[in-house]
C-alpha cells in the first residue's frame, strides 16, 4: 500500500474493540471508530482495556471517534477499509445498508468480522466492484460501558468472500493488505485461502448444536445426555455436509466426530442459546437462513435443518416482540384465508 490506509471500525463490542485496539497498536493506519452506545464516555475518557493479549491499558482512545456511521461519512475521508464487527441480523438491520454511506464503490474493502455463512452475497449485489473480506475470529472479550475485558487471545482467520466480478488475485492481495495492518506481535492472524470451506466447517457446529441448544434451552452436554445428538444434531450435521458437497466442498470424514468432541468436558452454552436466554435476537438468518438458500439452489433436501429453522423463526419473532421491534395489535385480526 502506497499511503497510510484509512480504516473505520463499526461495532465496538467485545470483539470489535479488541480488533480496533490491535490495529491501533500496530500504528500502520489512520483509525476511526463508530461508538454508538457509550459515545460520550468513550469520547471523554477512552476505553479501559484489561487484555490477555495487550495487558492493562487505561483510557485508550483512537484518534477519531464518531457517534454514528453518518457522522463518520461526513468527515470527507475515503475509507480504504471498513471493518464491521456488529452482530449480523439482516431481518432487523441489513449490514450493507448500515455501512452504505462509508463505502466507496470500487474502492473500500469491507471486512466482515461476523458469524454466519455466505455473507458476501448482499454486498456483491450492491457493490459489484468491491472486495469483501471474511474474518472468522475466535476471542473471549466483553465490552461493558467502555470497560473491555479480554479473557481469551485473539485468533483470526482472514480470507475473501469470492466476488465473481473480480480476479481472485486482487481479492487475495486485499486480504493480505488487511492482515498487514492488523497482525501484530500479540494477536494470531492467519490467511485462509478458502473462506467457503472454512465457513462450512464452522456451520457443522453452528447450524446444528447451536440451533438445537437455542430451541431446547439446554447446553451441549445436556443435549448429549438427553439423546439429542443422535436424534437431532447428527442428522442435521449430515445435511450441512451434503449441502457443502453439492457446493463443491468436501468436508473431512471425521468432521462430525471432531465437532462433537470439540465441547468435551464443557457444559457449553453456544452463542445462540446465550442470546435466547438474554432475550436478544438470534443470528438465525446468517447462520441457517443463508445455508438453506444455498441448499435450495443446489436442490439438496434438508428436512431437519428446515424444521430447526422454522422453529427458530418463531422463537425469533418472540424475541423481537419482547424487544419491541415487532408490535402486534391488541385485538387479534381475523383473516378469511382458507386453510387446508
Ligand atoms: C505505536 O506508536 C506509539 C506512539 O507513537 C508507540 O508508543 C508504540 O510503541 C507504537 N507501537 C508499535 C507496535 O510500534
Ligand atoms: C496461530 O494459529 C495458527 C492456526 O491455528 C497456528 O498454527 C499457530 O501455531 C498459531 N501461532 C501462535 C503464535 O499461536
Ligand atoms: C473421535 O474424536 C476423538 C476425540 O478427538 C478421538 O479420540 C477419536 O480417535 C476420534 N475417532 C474417530 C473414529 O475419528
Ligand atoms: C459459531 O461457532 C463458534 C465455534 O465453532 C462459536 O465460537 C461462535 O460463537 C458461534 N457463533 C454463533 C453465532 O453461534
PDB file of C-alpha atoms in Angstrom, residues 17-27 54 60 154 181-184 187:
ATOM      1  CA  UNK A  17     -12.932  -3.097  20.338  1.00  0.00           C
ATOM      2  CA  UNK A  18     -10.055  -5.581  20.504  1.00  0.00           C
ATOM      3  CA  UNK A  19      -9.769  -5.626  16.707  1.00  0.00           C
ATOM      4  CA  UNK A  20      -9.624  -1.810  16.875  1.00  0.00           C
ATOM      5  CA  UNK A  21      -7.019  -1.907  19.613  1.00  0.00           C
ATOM      6  CA  UNK A  22      -4.904  -4.393  17.646  1.00  0.00           C
ATOM      7  CA  UNK A  23      -4.971  -2.146  14.551  1.00  0.00           C
ATOM      8  CA  UNK A  24      -4.190   0.982  16.570  1.00  0.00           C
ATOM      9  CA  UNK A  25      -1.397  -0.797  18.409  1.00  0.00           C
ATOM     10  CA  UNK A  26       0.345  -1.585  15.128  1.00  0.00           C
ATOM     11  CA  UNK A  27       0.305   2.088  14.018  1.00  0.00           C
ATOM     12  CA  UNK A  54      -2.239  -6.393  25.453  1.00  0.00           C
ATOM     13  CA  UNK A  60      -7.200   4.246  25.296  1.00  0.00           C
ATOM     14  CA  UNK A 154      -7.489 -13.078  19.530  1.00  0.00           C
ATOM     15  CA  UNK A 181      -2.350  -3.548   9.182  1.00  0.00           C
ATOM     16  CA  UNK A 182      -3.869  -5.900  11.763  1.00  0.00           C
ATOM     17  CA  UNK A 183      -1.478  -8.728  12.573  1.00  0.00           C
ATOM     18  CA  UNK A 184       0.883  -7.732  15.367  1.00  0.00           C
ATOM     19  CA  UNK A 187      -2.602 -11.496  18.147  1.00  0.00           C
TER      20      UNK A 187
END
